[in-house]
């Protein structure tokens, strides 16, 4: 009898250790409203990692309803603020897929553009890498396409004006980067490659300040290649546009924005 009691006590102790070893989840019995509101407070308090965890739990436990819908968009913003751009874009894409008819889906498109725009800052600010021909403008191009999609689908969106401004800046800056690559090729003696890059700018980036420099590179490249007629044509185009004052200044960078997450105020989710 005594031996049996000892075995029982040992078994209970071992079982207790197993329980203690498990991570305690204080949110175990929380409602959707409680999870959402706590995640929102953490997000507002810049505790992005914790906010993301709570939004994930909200999605897992309560995949339907207004809290889940808002949480899907909020977590995209939380990833953006946590400097996890891939996750932010993926979350925005997931919202677009799940709620394509939502009246505020334009925000998801805009957020994608902002994420990629900020990812491209390093590219836009550094035009002269060690080897310009290896520079990948992928994020800048992605941002341009994201903004273009927003403007195409939602021309009257509250975010459309800013998106258009950023598209102009991105286009101008991408054109400038192409000219820099062409100039790099000129320095390396790759005159045909330089001419091709410069010609690409003239054809694809009209009405940007980079066109004037592209024509100058084109003239130098054709001169180096002994293409006298082509050089003369490029020079004539350059001089004509200079005389007519058709070249424009670089598009200034858009102002910084304070991208907010709470766009569905009428739902009053935080009041529950």
mmCIF file of C-alpha atoms in Angstrom:
data_model
loop_
_atom_site.group_PDB
_atom_site.id
_atom_site.type_symbol
_atom_site.label_atom_id
_atom_site.label_comp_id
_atom_site.label_asym_id
_atom_site.label_seq_id
_atom_site.Cartn_x
_atom_site.Cartn_y
_atom_site.Cartn_z
ATOM 1 C CA UNK A 1 0.000 0.000 0.000
ATOM 2 C CA UNK A 2 2.788 2.379 0.927
ATOM 3 C CA UNK A 3 4.682 1.523 -2.251
ATOM 4 C CA UNK A 4 1.601 2.194 -4.368
ATOM 5 C CA UNK A 5 1.144 5.586 -2.701
ATOM 6 C CA UNK A 6 4.758 6.534 -3.427
ATOM 7 C CA UNK A 7 4.351 5.558 -7.104
ATOM 8 C CA UNK A 8 1.161 7.640 -7.319
ATOM 9 C CA UNK A 9 2.890 10.656 -5.799
ATOM 10 C CA UNK A 10 5.838 10.314 -8.198
ATOM 11 C CA UNK A 11 3.498 10.074 -11.165
ATOM 12 C CA UNK A 12 1.655 13.202 -10.030
ATOM 13 C CA UNK A 13 4.926 15.071 -9.584
ATOM 14 C CA UNK A 14 6.115 14.102 -13.057
ATOM 15 C CA UNK A 15 2.784 15.138 -14.530
ATOM 16 C CA UNK A 16 3.005 18.474 -12.755
ATOM 17 C CA UNK A 17 6.465 19.067 -14.128
ATOM 18 C CA UNK A 18 5.097 18.520 -17.614
ATOM 19 C CA UNK A 19 2.475 21.172 -17.066
ATOM 20 C CA UNK A 20 4.954 23.625 -15.612
ATOM 21 C CA UNK A 21 7.267 23.033 -18.565
ATOM 22 C CA UNK A 22 4.640 24.226 -21.022
ATOM 23 C CA UNK A 23 4.557 27.889 -21.997
ATOM 24 C CA UNK A 24 1.671 29.656 -20.356
ATOM 25 C CA UNK A 25 -0.588 31.478 -22.818
ATOM 26 C CA UNK A 26 -2.411 34.312 -21.095
ATOM 27 C CA UNK A 27 -4.566 34.829 -24.181
ATOM 28 C CA UNK A 28 -5.998 31.312 -24.058
ATOM 29 C CA UNK A 29 -9.532 32.379 -23.224
ATOM 30 C CA UNK A 30 -9.562 35.772 -24.894
ATOM 31 C CA UNK A 31 -12.336 36.776 -27.254
ATOM 32 C CA UNK A 32 -11.711 38.134 -30.745
ATOM 33 C CA UNK A 33 -12.311 41.663 -29.458
ATOM 34 C CA UNK A 34 -9.813 41.239 -26.638
ATOM 35 C CA UNK A 35 -7.137 39.854 -28.949
ATOM 36 C CA UNK A 36 -7.686 42.600 -31.482
ATOM 37 C CA UNK A 37 -7.709 45.436 -28.972
ATOM 38 C CA UNK A 38 -4.545 44.225 -27.238
ATOM 39 C CA UNK A 39 -2.798 43.805 -30.607
ATOM 40 C CA UNK A 40 -3.857 47.323 -31.533
ATOM 41 C CA UNK A 41 -2.475 48.768 -28.318
ATOM 42 C CA UNK A 42 0.822 46.971 -28.860
ATOM 43 C CA UNK A 43 0.964 48.241 -32.419
ATOM 44 C CA UNK A 44 0.267 51.798 -31.296
ATOM 45 C CA UNK A 45 2.977 51.384 -28.664
ATOM 46 C CA UNK A 46 5.532 50.273 -31.289
ATOM 47 C CA UNK A 47 5.663 46.759 -29.813
ATOM 48 C CA UNK A 48 5.448 45.326 -33.304
ATOM 49 C CA UNK A 49 6.649 41.794 -32.611
ATOM 50 C CA UNK A 50 4.032 41.264 -29.906
ATOM 51 C CA UNK A 51 1.337 42.853 -32.059
ATOM 52 C CA UNK A 52 2.158 40.475 -34.906
ATOM 53 C CA UNK A 53 1.930 37.486 -32.566
ATOM 54 C CA UNK A 54 -1.500 38.584 -31.353
ATOM 55 C CA UNK A 55 -2.814 39.247 -34.848
ATOM 56 C CA UNK A 56 -1.635 35.780 -35.841
ATOM 57 C CA UNK A 57 -3.512 34.253 -32.907
ATOM 58 C CA UNK A 58 -6.599 36.261 -33.825
ATOM 59 C CA UNK A 59 -6.453 34.917 -37.374
ATOM 60 C CA UNK A 60 -5.966 31.343 -36.163
ATOM 61 C CA UNK A 61 -8.714 31.331 -33.539
ATOM 62 C CA UNK A 62 -11.260 33.630 -35.163
ATOM 63 C CA UNK A 63 -10.668 33.471 -38.946
ATOM 64 C CA UNK A 64 -13.979 35.118 -39.794
ATOM 65 C CA UNK A 65 -15.702 38.356 -38.894
ATOM 66 C CA UNK A 66 -14.821 42.014 -38.751
ATOM 67 C CA UNK A 67 -11.941 41.592 -36.316
ATOM 68 C CA UNK A 68 -10.258 39.050 -38.563
ATOM 69 C CA UNK A 69 -10.771 41.312 -41.570
ATOM 70 C CA UNK A 70 -9.238 44.367 -39.890
ATOM 71 C CA UNK A 71 -6.519 42.210 -38.332
ATOM 72 C CA UNK A 72 -5.448 40.992 -41.773
ATOM 73 C CA UNK A 73 -4.729 44.546 -42.825
ATOM 74 C CA UNK A 74 -3.256 45.628 -39.507
ATOM 75 C CA UNK A 75 -0.722 42.812 -39.517
ATOM 76 C CA UNK A 76 0.526 43.970 -42.918
ATOM 77 C CA UNK A 77 1.135 47.403 -41.421
ATOM 78 C CA UNK A 78 2.763 45.834 -38.350
ATOM 79 C CA UNK A 79 5.188 43.902 -40.563
ATOM 80 C CA UNK A 80 5.956 47.125 -42.423
ATOM 81 C CA UNK A 81 6.743 48.958 -39.194
ATOM 82 C CA UNK A 82 8.782 45.991 -37.957
ATOM 83 C CA UNK A 83 10.912 46.280 -41.100
ATOM 84 C CA UNK A 84 9.835 42.920 -42.469
ATOM 85 C CA UNK A 85 8.960 43.997 -46.035
ATOM 86 C CA UNK A 86 8.481 40.540 -47.531
ATOM 87 C CA UNK A 87 5.973 39.625 -44.833
ATOM 88 C CA UNK A 88 4.226 42.985 -45.178
ATOM 89 C CA UNK A 89 3.745 42.546 -48.926
ATOM 90 C CA UNK A 90 2.604 38.952 -48.444
ATOM 91 C CA UNK A 91 0.024 40.024 -45.852
ATOM 92 C CA UNK A 92 -1.271 42.810 -48.098
ATOM 93 C CA UNK A 93 -1.545 40.360 -51.001
ATOM 94 C CA UNK A 94 -3.436 37.947 -48.770
ATOM 95 C CA UNK A 95 -5.909 40.677 -47.820
ATOM 96 C CA UNK A 96 -6.406 41.576 -51.495
ATOM 97 C CA UNK A 97 -7.075 37.926 -52.306
ATOM 98 C CA UNK A 98 -9.484 37.391 -49.419
ATOM 99 C CA UNK A 99 -11.363 40.697 -49.692
ATOM 100 C CA UNK A 100 -11.107 41.895 -53.330
ATOM 101 C CA UNK A 101 -14.412 43.748 -53.099
ATOM 102 C CA UNK A 102 -13.741 45.397 -49.774
ATOM 103 C CA UNK A 103 -14.256 49.172 -50.043
ATOM 104 C CA UNK A 104 -10.857 49.765 -48.438
ATOM 105 C CA UNK A 105 -8.821 47.274 -50.423
ATOM 106 C CA UNK A 106 -7.131 50.257 -52.092
ATOM 107 C CA UNK A 107 -5.189 50.715 -48.851
ATOM 108 C CA UNK A 108 -3.665 47.258 -49.290
ATOM 109 C CA UNK A 109 -2.451 48.158 -52.777
ATOM 110 C CA UNK A 110 -1.087 51.442 -51.497
ATOM 111 C CA UNK A 111 0.662 49.782 -48.566
ATOM 112 C CA UNK A 112 2.377 47.380 -50.967
ATOM 113 C CA UNK A 113 3.635 50.347 -52.956
ATOM 114 C CA UNK A 114 4.912 52.142 -49.871
ATOM 115 C CA UNK A 115 6.716 49.029 -48.640
ATOM 116 C CA UNK A 116 8.488 48.518 -51.957
ATOM 117 C CA UNK A 117 9.127 52.244 -52.296
ATOM 118 C CA UNK A 118 10.960 52.294 -48.979
ATOM 119 C CA UNK A 119 12.809 49.109 -49.907
ATOM 120 C CA UNK A 120 14.046 50.899 -53.011
ATOM 121 C CA UNK A 121 15.443 53.889 -51.117
ATOM 122 C CA UNK A 122 18.877 52.308 -50.919
ATOM 123 C CA UNK A 123 18.802 51.802 -54.672
ATOM 124 C CA UNK A 124 17.510 55.273 -55.420
ATOM 125 C CA UNK A 125 20.000 57.008 -53.151
ATOM 126 C CA UNK A 126 23.064 55.200 -54.470
ATOM 127 C CA UNK A 127 23.325 55.519 -58.222
ATOM 128 C CA UNK A 128 26.972 54.537 -58.502
ATOM 129 C CA UNK A 129 27.629 51.075 -57.102
ATOM 130 C CA UNK A 130 30.923 49.257 -57.598
ATOM 131 C CA UNK A 131 29.524 47.817 -60.803
ATOM 132 C CA UNK A 132 26.431 49.663 -62.019
ATOM 133 C CA UNK A 133 25.587 46.994 -64.566
ATOM 134 C CA UNK A 134 24.816 44.652 -61.655
ATOM 135 C CA UNK A 135 22.469 47.039 -59.849
ATOM 136 C CA UNK A 136 18.984 45.569 -59.564
ATOM 137 C CA UNK A 137 16.180 48.160 -59.519
ATOM 138 C CA UNK A 138 13.631 45.463 -58.671
ATOM 139 C CA UNK A 139 12.067 47.121 -55.627
ATOM 140 C CA UNK A 140 11.731 50.469 -57.400
ATOM 141 C CA UNK A 141 10.039 48.781 -60.342
ATOM 142 C CA UNK A 142 7.785 46.801 -57.997
ATOM 143 C CA UNK A 143 6.765 50.019 -56.236
ATOM 144 C CA UNK A 144 6.002 51.697 -59.553
ATOM 145 C CA UNK A 145 3.832 48.752 -60.619
ATOM 146 C CA UNK A 146 2.048 48.654 -57.253
ATOM 147 C CA UNK A 147 1.175 52.349 -57.473
ATOM 148 C CA UNK A 148 0.187 51.977 -61.124
ATOM 149 C CA UNK A 149 -2.177 49.138 -60.200
ATOM 150 C CA UNK A 150 -3.725 51.253 -57.459
ATOM 151 C CA UNK A 151 -4.270 54.204 -59.804
ATOM 152 C CA UNK A 152 -5.660 51.959 -62.537
ATOM 153 C CA UNK A 153 -8.116 50.161 -60.281
ATOM 154 C CA UNK A 154 -9.012 53.035 -57.976
ATOM 155 C CA UNK A 155 -8.421 56.360 -59.771
ATOM 156 C CA UNK A 156 -10.501 58.218 -57.177
ATOM 157 C CA UNK A 157 -8.846 56.614 -54.146
ATOM 158 C CA UNK A 158 -7.716 58.874 -51.330
ATOM 159 C CA UNK A 159 -4.234 57.439 -51.955
ATOM 160 C CA UNK A 160 -4.194 57.957 -55.729
ATOM 161 C CA UNK A 161 -2.744 61.474 -55.709
ATOM 162 C CA UNK A 162 0.237 60.475 -53.596
ATOM 163 C CA UNK A 163 0.690 57.307 -55.660
ATOM 164 C CA UNK A 164 0.850 59.335 -58.884
ATOM 165 C CA UNK A 165 3.444 61.668 -57.361
ATOM 166 C CA UNK A 166 5.584 58.727 -56.330
ATOM 167 C CA UNK A 167 5.242 57.171 -59.774
ATOM 168 C CA UNK A 168 6.592 60.359 -61.357
ATOM 169 C CA UNK A 169 9.512 60.408 -58.971
ATOM 170 C CA UNK A 170 10.240 56.719 -59.455
ATOM 171 C CA UNK A 171 10.096 57.063 -63.231
ATOM 172 C CA UNK A 172 12.446 60.046 -63.171
ATOM 173 C CA UNK A 173 14.869 58.314 -60.854
ATOM 174 C CA UNK A 174 14.834 55.046 -62.788
ATOM 175 C CA UNK A 175 15.626 57.010 -65.937
ATOM 176 C CA UNK A 176 18.520 58.703 -64.175
ATOM 177 C CA UNK A 177 19.894 55.366 -63.009
ATOM 178 C CA UNK A 178 19.816 54.081 -66.601
ATOM 179 C CA UNK A 179 21.873 57.091 -67.701
ATOM 180 C CA UNK A 180 24.361 56.416 -64.935
ATOM 181 C CA UNK A 181 24.718 52.850 -66.166
ATOM 182 C CA UNK A 182 25.275 54.155 -69.701
ATOM 183 C CA UNK A 183 27.956 56.524 -68.414
ATOM 184 C CA UNK A 184 29.565 53.619 -66.580
ATOM 185 C CA UNK A 185 29.732 51.673 -69.835
ATOM 186 C CA UNK A 186 31.281 54.676 -71.555
ATOM 187 C CA UNK A 187 34.064 54.763 -68.986
ATOM 188 C CA UNK A 188 34.670 51.068 -69.560
ATOM 189 C CA UNK A 189 34.841 51.537 -73.316
ATOM 190 C CA UNK A 190 31.664 49.520 -73.895
ATOM 191 C CA UNK A 191 30.322 52.073 -76.356
ATOM 192 C CA UNK A 192 27.652 49.913 -77.968
ATOM 193 C CA UNK A 193 26.228 48.965 -74.566
ATOM 194 C CA UNK A 194 26.289 52.635 -73.574
ATOM 195 C CA UNK A 195 24.459 53.629 -76.764
ATOM 196 C CA UNK A 196 21.803 50.965 -76.189
ATOM 197 C CA UNK A 197 21.187 52.130 -72.632
ATOM 198 C CA UNK A 198 21.005 55.767 -73.637
ATOM 199 C CA UNK A 199 18.643 54.973 -76.515
ATOM 200 C CA UNK A 200 16.435 53.040 -74.107
ATOM 201 C CA UNK A 201 16.106 56.145 -71.924
ATOM 202 C CA UNK A 202 15.241 58.351 -74.905
ATOM 203 C CA UNK A 203 12.550 55.926 -76.064
ATOM 204 C CA UNK A 204 11.057 54.811 -72.742
ATOM 205 C CA UNK A 205 11.501 57.753 -70.378
ATOM 206 C CA UNK A 206 10.364 60.758 -72.359
ATOM 207 C CA UNK A 207 9.456 63.869 -70.358
ATOM 208 C CA UNK A 208 12.137 63.178 -67.753
ATOM 209 C CA UNK A 209 15.235 65.271 -67.133
ATOM 210 C CA UNK A 210 17.417 62.237 -67.834
ATOM 211 C CA UNK A 211 16.647 62.398 -71.561
ATOM 212 C CA UNK A 212 18.988 65.353 -72.072
ATOM 213 C CA UNK A 213 21.909 63.510 -70.500
ATOM 214 C CA UNK A 214 20.976 60.339 -72.365
ATOM 215 C CA UNK A 215 21.246 62.181 -75.681
ATOM 216 C CA UNK A 216 24.673 63.492 -74.722
ATOM 217 C CA UNK A 217 25.816 59.970 -73.906
ATOM 218 C CA UNK A 218 24.317 58.772 -77.177
ATOM 219 C CA UNK A 219 26.319 61.368 -79.129
ATOM 220 C CA UNK A 220 29.565 60.428 -77.386
ATOM 221 C CA UNK A 221 28.933 56.719 -77.881
ATOM 222 C CA UNK A 222 28.171 57.094 -81.607
ATOM 223 C CA UNK A 223 31.244 59.302 -82.037
ATOM 224 C CA UNK A 224 33.376 56.629 -80.380
ATOM 225 C CA UNK A 225 31.839 54.005 -82.666
ATOM 226 C CA UNK A 226 32.444 56.194 -85.777
ATOM 227 C CA UNK A 227 28.696 56.320 -86.421
ATOM 228 C CA UNK A 228 28.751 59.851 -87.783
ATOM 229 C CA UNK A 229 25.195 59.970 -89.137
ATOM 230 C CA UNK A 230 23.698 58.564 -85.954
ATOM 231 C CA UNK A 231 25.750 60.975 -83.849
ATOM 232 C CA UNK A 232 24.592 63.873 -86.026
ATOM 233 C CA UNK A 233 20.943 62.833 -85.641
ATOM 234 C CA UNK A 234 21.265 62.618 -81.871
ATOM 235 C CA UNK A 235 23.023 65.990 -81.754
ATOM 236 C CA UNK A 236 20.268 67.565 -83.851
ATOM 237 C CA UNK A 237 17.573 66.226 -81.543
ATOM 238 C CA UNK A 238 19.467 67.444 -78.481
ATOM 239 C CA UNK A 239 20.017 70.953 -79.845
ATOM 240 C CA UNK A 240 16.426 71.280 -81.058
ATOM 241 C CA UNK A 241 14.979 70.348 -77.676
ATOM 242 C CA UNK A 242 17.421 72.608 -75.860
ATOM 243 C CA UNK A 243 16.523 75.509 -78.124
ATOM 244 C CA UNK A 244 12.799 74.925 -77.656
ATOM 245 C CA UNK A 245 13.188 74.543 -73.877
ATOM 246 C CA UNK A 246 11.549 71.140 -73.863
ATOM 247 C CA UNK A 247 13.754 69.522 -71.257
ATOM 248 C CA UNK A 248 12.318 69.527 -67.772
ATOM 249 C CA UNK A 249 13.818 69.484 -64.303
ATOM 250 C CA UNK A 250 14.007 66.337 -62.211
ATOM 251 C CA UNK A 251 10.819 65.437 -60.406
ATOM 252 C CA UNK A 252 11.286 66.338 -56.723
ATOM 253 C CA UNK A 253 10.952 63.523 -54.197
ATOM 254 C CA UNK A 254 7.498 63.260 -52.626
ATOM 255 C CA UNK A 255 7.049 64.401 -49.084
ATOM 256 C CA UNK A 256 7.252 61.869 -46.295
ATOM 257 C CA UNK A 257 3.894 60.567 -45.192
ATOM 258 C CA UNK A 258 2.541 59.330 -41.910
ATOM 259 C CA UNK A 259 0.990 56.077 -43.018
ATOM 260 C CA UNK A 260 -1.794 55.228 -40.627
ATOM 261 C CA UNK A 261 -3.337 51.844 -40.112
ATOM 262 C CA UNK A 262 -6.706 52.804 -38.678
ATOM 263 C CA UNK A 263 -8.712 53.439 -41.822
ATOM 264 C CA UNK A 264 -11.989 51.869 -40.810
ATOM 265 C CA UNK A 265 -12.916 54.197 -37.996
ATOM 266 C CA UNK A 266 -16.597 53.657 -38.606
ATOM 267 C CA UNK A 267 -16.269 50.060 -37.372
ATOM 268 C CA UNK A 268 -15.264 51.274 -33.938
ATOM 269 C CA UNK A 269 -13.398 48.048 -33.239
ATOM 270 C CA UNK A 270 -11.252 49.482 -30.459
ATOM 271 C CA UNK A 271 -14.348 50.563 -28.542
ATOM 272 C CA UNK A 272 -15.539 47.024 -27.890
#
